[in-house]
Short mmCIF file of C-alpha atoms in Angstrom, two decimals:
data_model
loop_
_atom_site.label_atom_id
_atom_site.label_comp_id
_atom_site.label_asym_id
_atom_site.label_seq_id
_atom_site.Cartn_x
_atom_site.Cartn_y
_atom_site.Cartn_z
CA UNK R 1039 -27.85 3.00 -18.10
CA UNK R 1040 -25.07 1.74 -15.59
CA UNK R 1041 -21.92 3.07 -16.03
CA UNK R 1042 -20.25 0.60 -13.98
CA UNK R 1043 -19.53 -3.15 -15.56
CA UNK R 1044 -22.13 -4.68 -13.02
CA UNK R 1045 -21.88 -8.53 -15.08
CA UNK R 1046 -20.59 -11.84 -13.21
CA UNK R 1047 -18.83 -13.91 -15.40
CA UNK R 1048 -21.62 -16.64 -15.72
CA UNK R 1049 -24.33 -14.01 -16.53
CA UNK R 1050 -21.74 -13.88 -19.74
CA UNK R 1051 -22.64 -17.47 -20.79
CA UNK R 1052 -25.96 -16.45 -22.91
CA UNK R 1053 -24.56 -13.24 -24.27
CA UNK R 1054 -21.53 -15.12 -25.32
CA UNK R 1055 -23.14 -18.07 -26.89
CA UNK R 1056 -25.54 -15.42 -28.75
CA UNK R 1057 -22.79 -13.37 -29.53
CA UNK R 1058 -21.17 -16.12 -31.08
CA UNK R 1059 -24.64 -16.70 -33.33
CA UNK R 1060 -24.73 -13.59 -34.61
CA UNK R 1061 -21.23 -13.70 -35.82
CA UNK R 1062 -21.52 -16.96 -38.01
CA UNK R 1063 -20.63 -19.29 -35.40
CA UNK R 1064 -16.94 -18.13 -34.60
CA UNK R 1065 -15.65 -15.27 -33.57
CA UNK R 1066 -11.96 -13.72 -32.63
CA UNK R 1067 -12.01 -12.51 -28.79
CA UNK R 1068 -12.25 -8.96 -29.65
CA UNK R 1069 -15.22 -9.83 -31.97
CA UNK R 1070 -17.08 -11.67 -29.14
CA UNK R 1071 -16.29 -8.81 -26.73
CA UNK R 1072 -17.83 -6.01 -28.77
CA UNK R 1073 -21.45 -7.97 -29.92
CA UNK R 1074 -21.78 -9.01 -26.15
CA UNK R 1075 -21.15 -5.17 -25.84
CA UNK R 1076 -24.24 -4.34 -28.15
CA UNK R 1077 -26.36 -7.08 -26.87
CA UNK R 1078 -26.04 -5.85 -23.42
CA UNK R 1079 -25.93 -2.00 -24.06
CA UNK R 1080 -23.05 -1.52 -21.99
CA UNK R 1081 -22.04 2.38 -21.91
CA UNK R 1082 -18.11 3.30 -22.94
CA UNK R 1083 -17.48 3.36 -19.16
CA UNK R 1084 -18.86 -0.16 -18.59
CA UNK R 1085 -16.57 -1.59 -21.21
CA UNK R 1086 -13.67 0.01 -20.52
CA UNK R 1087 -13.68 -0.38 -16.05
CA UNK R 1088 -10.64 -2.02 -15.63
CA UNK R 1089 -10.25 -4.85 -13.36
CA UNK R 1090 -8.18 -4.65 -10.17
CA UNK R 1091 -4.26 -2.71 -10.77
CA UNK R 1092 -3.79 -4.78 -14.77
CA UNK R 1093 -4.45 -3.68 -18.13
CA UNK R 1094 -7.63 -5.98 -18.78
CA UNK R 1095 -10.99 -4.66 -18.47
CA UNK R 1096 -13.96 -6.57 -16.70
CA UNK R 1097 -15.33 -6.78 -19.69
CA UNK R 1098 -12.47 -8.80 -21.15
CA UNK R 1099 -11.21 -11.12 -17.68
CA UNK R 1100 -14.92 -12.11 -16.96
CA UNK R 1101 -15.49 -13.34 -20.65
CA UNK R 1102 -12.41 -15.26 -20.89
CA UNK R 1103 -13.38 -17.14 -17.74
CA UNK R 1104 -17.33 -17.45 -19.64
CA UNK R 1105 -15.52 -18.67 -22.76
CA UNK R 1106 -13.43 -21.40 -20.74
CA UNK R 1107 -16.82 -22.70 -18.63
CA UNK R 1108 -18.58 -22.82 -22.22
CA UNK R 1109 -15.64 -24.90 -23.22
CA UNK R 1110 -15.49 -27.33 -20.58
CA UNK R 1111 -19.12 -27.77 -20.71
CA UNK R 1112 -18.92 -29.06 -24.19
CA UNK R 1113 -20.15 -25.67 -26.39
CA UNK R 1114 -17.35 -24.08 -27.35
CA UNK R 1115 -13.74 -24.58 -29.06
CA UNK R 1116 -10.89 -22.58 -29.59
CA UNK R 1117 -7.96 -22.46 -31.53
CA UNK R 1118 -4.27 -21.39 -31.19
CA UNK R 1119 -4.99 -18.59 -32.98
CA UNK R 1120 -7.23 -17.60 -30.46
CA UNK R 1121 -10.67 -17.88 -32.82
CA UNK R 1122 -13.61 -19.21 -30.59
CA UNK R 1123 -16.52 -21.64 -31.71
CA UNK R 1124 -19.71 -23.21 -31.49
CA UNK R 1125 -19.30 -26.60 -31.43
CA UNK R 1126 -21.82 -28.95 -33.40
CA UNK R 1127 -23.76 -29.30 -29.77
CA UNK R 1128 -23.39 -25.45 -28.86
CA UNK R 1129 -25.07 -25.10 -32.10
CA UNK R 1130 -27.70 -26.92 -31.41
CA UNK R 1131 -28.22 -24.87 -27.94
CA UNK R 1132 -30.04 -21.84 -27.62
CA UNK R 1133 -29.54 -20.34 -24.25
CA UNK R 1134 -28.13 -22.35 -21.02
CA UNK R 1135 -28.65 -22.24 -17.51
CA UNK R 1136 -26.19 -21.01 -15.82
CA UNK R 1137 -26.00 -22.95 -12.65
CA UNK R 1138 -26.08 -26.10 -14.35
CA UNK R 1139 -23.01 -25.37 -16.44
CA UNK R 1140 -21.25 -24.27 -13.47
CA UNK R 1141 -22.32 -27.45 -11.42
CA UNK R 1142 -20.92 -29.84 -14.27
CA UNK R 1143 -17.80 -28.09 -14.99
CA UNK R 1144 -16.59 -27.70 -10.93
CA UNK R 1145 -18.51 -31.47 -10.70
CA UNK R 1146 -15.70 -32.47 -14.50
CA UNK R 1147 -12.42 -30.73 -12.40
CA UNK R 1148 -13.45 -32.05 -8.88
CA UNK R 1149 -12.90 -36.01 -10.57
CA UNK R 1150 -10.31 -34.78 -12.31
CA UNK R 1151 -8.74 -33.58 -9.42
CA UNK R 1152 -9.15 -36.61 -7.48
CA UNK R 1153 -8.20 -38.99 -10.12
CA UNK R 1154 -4.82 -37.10 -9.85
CA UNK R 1155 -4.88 -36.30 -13.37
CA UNK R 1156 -4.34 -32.57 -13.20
CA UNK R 1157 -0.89 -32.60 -14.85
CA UNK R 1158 -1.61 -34.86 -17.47
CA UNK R 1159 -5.12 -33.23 -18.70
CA UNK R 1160 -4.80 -30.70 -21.27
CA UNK R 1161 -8.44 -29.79 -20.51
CA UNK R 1162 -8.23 -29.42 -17.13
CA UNK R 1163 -5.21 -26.67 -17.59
CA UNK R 1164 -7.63 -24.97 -20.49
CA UNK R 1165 -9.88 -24.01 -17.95
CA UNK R 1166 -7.47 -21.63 -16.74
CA UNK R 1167 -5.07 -21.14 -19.30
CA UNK R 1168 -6.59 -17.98 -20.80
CA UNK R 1169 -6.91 -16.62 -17.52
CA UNK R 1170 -3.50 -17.05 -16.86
CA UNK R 1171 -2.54 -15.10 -19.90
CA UNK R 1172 -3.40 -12.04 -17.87
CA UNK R 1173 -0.78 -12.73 -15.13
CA UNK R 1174 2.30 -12.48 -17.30
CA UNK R 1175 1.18 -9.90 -19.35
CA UNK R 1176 0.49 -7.91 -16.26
CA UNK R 1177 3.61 -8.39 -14.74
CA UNK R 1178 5.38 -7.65 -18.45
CA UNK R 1179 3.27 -4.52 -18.70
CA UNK R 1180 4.35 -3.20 -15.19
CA UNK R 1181 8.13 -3.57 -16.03
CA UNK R 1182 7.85 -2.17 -19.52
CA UNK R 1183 5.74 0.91 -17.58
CA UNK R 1184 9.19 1.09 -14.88
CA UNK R 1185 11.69 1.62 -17.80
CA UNK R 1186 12.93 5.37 -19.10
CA UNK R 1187 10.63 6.41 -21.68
CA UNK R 1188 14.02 6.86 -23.84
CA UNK R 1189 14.20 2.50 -23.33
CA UNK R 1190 10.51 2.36 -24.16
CA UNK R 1191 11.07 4.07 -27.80
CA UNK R 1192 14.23 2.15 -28.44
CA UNK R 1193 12.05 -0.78 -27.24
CA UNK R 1194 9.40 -0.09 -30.14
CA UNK R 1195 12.29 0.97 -32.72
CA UNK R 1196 13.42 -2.81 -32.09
CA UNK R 1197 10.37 -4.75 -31.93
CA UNK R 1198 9.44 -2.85 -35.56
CA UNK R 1199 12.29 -3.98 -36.57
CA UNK R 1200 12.04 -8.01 -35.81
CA UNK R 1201 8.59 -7.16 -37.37
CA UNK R 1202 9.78 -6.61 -40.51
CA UNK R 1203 9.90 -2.68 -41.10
CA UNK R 1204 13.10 -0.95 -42.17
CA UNK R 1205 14.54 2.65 -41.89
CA UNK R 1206 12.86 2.64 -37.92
CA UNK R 1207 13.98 5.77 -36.56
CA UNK R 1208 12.89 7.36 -33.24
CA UNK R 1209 11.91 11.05 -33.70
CA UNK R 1210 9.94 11.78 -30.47
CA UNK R 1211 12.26 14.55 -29.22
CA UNK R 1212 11.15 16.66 -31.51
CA UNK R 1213 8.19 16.66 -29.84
CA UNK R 1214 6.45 16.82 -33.57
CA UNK R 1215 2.74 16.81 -32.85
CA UNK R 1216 2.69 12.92 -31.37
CA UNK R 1217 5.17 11.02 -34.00
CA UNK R 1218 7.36 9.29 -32.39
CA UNK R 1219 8.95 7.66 -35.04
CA UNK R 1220 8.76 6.49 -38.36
CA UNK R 1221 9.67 3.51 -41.04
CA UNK R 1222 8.80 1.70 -43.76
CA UNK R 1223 6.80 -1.63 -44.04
CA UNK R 1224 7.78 -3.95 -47.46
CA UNK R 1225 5.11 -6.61 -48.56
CA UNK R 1226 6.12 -9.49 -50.27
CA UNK R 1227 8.95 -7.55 -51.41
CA UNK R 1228 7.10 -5.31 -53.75
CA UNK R 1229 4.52 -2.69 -51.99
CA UNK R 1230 6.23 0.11 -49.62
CA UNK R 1231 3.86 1.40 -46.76
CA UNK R 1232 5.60 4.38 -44.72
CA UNK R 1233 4.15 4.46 -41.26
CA UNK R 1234 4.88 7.17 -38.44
CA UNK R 1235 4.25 5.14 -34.90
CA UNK R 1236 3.50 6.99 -31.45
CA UNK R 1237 4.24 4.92 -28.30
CA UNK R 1238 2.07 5.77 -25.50
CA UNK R 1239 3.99 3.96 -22.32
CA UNK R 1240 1.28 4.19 -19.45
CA UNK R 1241 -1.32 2.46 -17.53
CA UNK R 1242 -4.77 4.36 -18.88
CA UNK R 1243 -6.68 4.26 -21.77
CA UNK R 1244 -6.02 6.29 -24.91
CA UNK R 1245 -9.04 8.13 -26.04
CA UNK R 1246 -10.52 8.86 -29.68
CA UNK R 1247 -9.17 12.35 -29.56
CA UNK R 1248 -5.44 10.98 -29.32
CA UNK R 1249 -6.14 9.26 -32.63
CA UNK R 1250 -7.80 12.31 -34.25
CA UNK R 1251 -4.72 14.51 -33.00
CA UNK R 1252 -2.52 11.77 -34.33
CA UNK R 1253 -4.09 11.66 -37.94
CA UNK R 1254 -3.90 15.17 -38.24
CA UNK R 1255 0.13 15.22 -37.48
CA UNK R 1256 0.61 12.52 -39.78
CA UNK R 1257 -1.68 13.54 -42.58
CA UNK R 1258 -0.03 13.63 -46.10
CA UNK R 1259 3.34 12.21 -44.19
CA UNK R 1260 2.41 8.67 -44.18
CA UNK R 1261 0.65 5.81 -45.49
CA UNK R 1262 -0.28 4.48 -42.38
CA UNK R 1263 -0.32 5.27 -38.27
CA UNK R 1264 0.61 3.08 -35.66
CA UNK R 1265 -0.30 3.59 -32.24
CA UNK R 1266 1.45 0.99 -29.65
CA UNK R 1267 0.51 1.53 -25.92
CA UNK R 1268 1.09 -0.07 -22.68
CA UNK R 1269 -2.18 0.59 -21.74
CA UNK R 1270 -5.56 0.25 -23.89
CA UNK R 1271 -7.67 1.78 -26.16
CA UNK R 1272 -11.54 2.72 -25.38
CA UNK R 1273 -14.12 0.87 -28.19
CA UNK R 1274 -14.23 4.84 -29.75
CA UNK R 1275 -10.80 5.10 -30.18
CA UNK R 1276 -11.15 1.82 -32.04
CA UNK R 1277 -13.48 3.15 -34.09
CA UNK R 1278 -11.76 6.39 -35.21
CA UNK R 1279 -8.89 4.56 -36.25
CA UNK R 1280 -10.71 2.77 -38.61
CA UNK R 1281 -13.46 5.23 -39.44
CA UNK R 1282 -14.08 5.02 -42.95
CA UNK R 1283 -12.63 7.70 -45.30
CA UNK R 1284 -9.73 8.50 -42.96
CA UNK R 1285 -6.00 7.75 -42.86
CA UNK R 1286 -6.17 4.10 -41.37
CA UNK R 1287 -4.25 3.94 -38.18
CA UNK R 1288 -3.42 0.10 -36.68
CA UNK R 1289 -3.40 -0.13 -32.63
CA UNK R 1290 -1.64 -2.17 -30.70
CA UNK R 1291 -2.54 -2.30 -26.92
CA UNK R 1292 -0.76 -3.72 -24.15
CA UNK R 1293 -1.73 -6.95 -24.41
CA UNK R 1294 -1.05 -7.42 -28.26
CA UNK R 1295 2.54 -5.72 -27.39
CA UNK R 1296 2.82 -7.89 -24.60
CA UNK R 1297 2.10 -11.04 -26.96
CA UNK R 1298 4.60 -9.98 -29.59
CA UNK R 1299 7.47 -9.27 -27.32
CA UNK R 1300 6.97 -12.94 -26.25
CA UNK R 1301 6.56 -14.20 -29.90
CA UNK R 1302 10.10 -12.57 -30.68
CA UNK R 1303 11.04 -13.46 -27.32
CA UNK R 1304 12.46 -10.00 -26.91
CA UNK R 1305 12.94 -9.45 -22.88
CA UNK R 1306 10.91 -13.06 -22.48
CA UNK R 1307 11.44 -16.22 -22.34
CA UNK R 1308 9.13 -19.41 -22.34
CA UNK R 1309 10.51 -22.13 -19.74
CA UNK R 1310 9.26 -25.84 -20.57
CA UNK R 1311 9.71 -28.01 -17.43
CA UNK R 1312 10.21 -31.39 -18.92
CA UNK R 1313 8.40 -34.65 -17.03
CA UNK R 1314 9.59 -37.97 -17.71
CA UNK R 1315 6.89 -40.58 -18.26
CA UNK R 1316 7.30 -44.50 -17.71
CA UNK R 1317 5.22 -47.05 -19.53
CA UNK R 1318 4.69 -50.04 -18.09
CA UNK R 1319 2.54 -51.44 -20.42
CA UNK R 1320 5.32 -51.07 -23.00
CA UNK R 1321 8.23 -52.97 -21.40
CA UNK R 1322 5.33 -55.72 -20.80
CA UNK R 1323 5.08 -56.35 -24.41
CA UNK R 1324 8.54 -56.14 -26.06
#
């Protein structure tokens, strides 16, 4: 079994269209990611080979650009809460071949192109939109990875905080087997959840043993653990955290921290460039 992720993204188009089958007809990304995993047999290395210096695996980049081809070709839909879909006709569709969907979508942006309607077509910009995700997030990731590890914690004290947890404090200096910190979690202004957190603040990914050594430090301390990284977590540390029977731990990777700090725009901002549009037609029939 390769170890290496050896898959171009259009060899993704079956998997992720079967994928998508198997899960009911929708799936969230991270769904999609792990049956394409199974159907292929991809070893632990293969899914988590990062691609080029950012925090996205092969795996992930090479999907999102199989998702968006799908999509232009008519089989897939997604929504803003980034769930993906078969549409009634990708229903209807079994497998595809592959250079025929890439003919018709690079055939659907050439006349876009041409007809000089790239700035006005919101499907035109989907094609790439995902993809561009990864840029920002990247560059984010990289800053958050160039502050003091002391800014990092106080980073994560905050963003628990606009999340709605109280009592954050910091505790890493103790150095108190991996806790970081700790706080409380109210829902709906009734149930109390303490949580201890641990902030990882680097570029790799963090392995099922961190999360075993984690639930041991913060067994019969806490409700819940929360691991937030920089980095990413390998599919078996994703599975110890939620291994049945065990303290549940929540993870957020750099990506998902990446997505919240611009949610809360804490550190980011989101520039709209506005573009003034005149309608002829209109002033013809007043």
């Amino acid at each position: 079994m390769d170890k290496h992720f050896i898959y171009k993204y259009d060899d993704l188009f079956n998997p992720t269209l079967k994928a998508l089958k198997k899960l009911g007809d929708s799936g969230a990304v991270s769904e999609i990611e792990e049956e394409v995993a199974q159907l292929l047999g991809l070893t632990e290395e293969a899914i988590n080979e990062g691609h080029g210096k950012g925090n996205t695996t092969k795996l992930s980049y090479r999907l999102a650009w199989a998702r968006n081809y799908l999509k232009q070709y008519g089989l897939l839909e997604n929504s803003s809460r980034g769930v993906w879909a078969l549409t009634e006709e990708g229903q209807k569709v079994l497998e595809v071949n592959k250079e025929k969907v890439k003919r018709a979508v690079v055939k659907k942006d050439r006349e876009q192109r041409l007809a000089k309607k790239e700035k006005d077509s919101p499907e035109l910009q989907s094609t790439t939109e995902e993809i561009e995700e990864f840029s920002w997030q990247d560059k984010l990731l990289d800053t958050l990875r160039s502050i003091h590890p002391d800014q990092f914690e106080r980073l994560c004290q905050r963003l628990l905080r606009e999340l709605g947890f109280v009592n954050v404090e910091v505790t890493g200096k103790t150095n108190d087997g991996g806790i970081d910190g700790k706080g409380i979690i109210r829902i709906g202004g009734v149930l109390s959840f303490h949580v201890v957190f641990q902030a990882k603040r680097y570029q790799g990914s963090v392995s099922s043993s961190v999360i075993r050594d984690f639930r041991g430090a913060m067994s019969g301390r806490a409700d819940k653990g929360l691991i937030m990284t920089t980095g990413s977590f390998t599919r078996e540390a994703k599975k110890e955290a939620q291994r049945d029977g065990a303290i549940p731990i929540d993870l957020i990777d750099g990506n998902d921290f990446a997505e919240k700090l611009k949610e809360l725009k804490l550190g980011v901002s989101v520039e709209l460039v506005e573009e003034v549009k005149i309608k002829p037609e209109w002033f013809k029939s007043i």
